[in-house]
Coordinates of C-alpha atoms in Angstrom, one line a residue:
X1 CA -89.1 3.4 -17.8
X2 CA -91.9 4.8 -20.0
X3 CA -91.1 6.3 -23.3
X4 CA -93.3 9.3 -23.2
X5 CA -94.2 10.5 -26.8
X6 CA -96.5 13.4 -27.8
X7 CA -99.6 11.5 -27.5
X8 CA -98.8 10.0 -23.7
X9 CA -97.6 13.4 -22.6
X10 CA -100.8 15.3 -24.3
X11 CA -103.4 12.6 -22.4
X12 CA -101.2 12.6 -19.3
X13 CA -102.0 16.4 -19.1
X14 CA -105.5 16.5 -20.2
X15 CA -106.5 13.9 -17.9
X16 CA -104.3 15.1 -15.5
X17 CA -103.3 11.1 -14.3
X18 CA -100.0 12.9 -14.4
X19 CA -99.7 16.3 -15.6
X20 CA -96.2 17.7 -16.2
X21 CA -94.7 20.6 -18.1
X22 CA -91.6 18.0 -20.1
X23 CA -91.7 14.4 -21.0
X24 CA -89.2 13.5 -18.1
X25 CA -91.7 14.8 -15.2
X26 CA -94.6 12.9 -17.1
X27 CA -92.7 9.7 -16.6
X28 CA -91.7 9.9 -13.2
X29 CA -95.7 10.4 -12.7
X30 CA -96.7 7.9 -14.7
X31 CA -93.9 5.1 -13.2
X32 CA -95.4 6.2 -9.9
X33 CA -99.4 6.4 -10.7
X34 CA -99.2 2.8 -12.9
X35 CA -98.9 -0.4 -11.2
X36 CA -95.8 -2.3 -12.1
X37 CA -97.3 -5.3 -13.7
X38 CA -99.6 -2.6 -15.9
X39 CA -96.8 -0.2 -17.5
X40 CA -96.4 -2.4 -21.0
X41 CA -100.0 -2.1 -21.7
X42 CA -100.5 1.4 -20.3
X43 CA -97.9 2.9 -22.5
X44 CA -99.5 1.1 -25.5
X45 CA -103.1 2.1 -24.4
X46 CA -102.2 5.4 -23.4
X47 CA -100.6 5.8 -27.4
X48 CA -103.9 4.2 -29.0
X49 CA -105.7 7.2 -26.6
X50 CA -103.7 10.2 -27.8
X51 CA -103.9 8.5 -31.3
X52 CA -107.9 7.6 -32.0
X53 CA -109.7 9.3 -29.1
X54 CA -107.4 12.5 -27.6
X55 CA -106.4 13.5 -30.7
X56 CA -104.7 16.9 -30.6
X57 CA -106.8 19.4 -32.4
X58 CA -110.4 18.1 -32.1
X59 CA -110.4 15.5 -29.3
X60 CA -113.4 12.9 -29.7
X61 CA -114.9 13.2 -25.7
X62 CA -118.2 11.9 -26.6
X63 CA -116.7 8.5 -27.4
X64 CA -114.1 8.5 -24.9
X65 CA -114.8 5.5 -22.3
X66 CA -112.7 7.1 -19.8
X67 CA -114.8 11.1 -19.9
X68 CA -116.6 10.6 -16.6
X69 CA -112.9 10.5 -15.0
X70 CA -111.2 13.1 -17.3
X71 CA -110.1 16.7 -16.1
X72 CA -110.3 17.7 -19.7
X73 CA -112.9 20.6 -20.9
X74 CA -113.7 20.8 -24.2
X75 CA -114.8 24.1 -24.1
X76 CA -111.1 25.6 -23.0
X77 CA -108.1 25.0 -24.5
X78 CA -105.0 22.7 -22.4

């Protein structure tokens, strides 16, 4: 399993790795789109993510290392 907490389900759906309208269809996304031997670090890096760098209100793009592959727009509101 995955604990999915506001910051894994906000960069789950912004990036659209695995976009979901409750915490519950997040995870069954995410257990499917991670690789088993990845899912410890992934949930810690995907935390750190929504913490630093996808921050809710003003999300920090320009520095993100992962933009070129994100489904996220600045310019409209997710």
């Amino acid at each position: 399993v995955m604990a999915v907490d506001t910051h894994i389900f906000r960069v789950s759906n912004r990036t659209k790795i695995a976009p979901g309208k409750n915490v519950d269809e997040v995870e069954q996304k995410l257990m499917r789109f991670i690789p088993k031997e990845f899912l410890l670090d992934a949930h810690h890096w995907l935390i750190l993510h929504g913490r630093y760098t996808c921050v809710a209100r003003k999300p920090k793009c320009g520095s993100c290392i992962i933009e070129d592959l994100c489904e996220y727009s600045p310019l409209k509101k997710t």
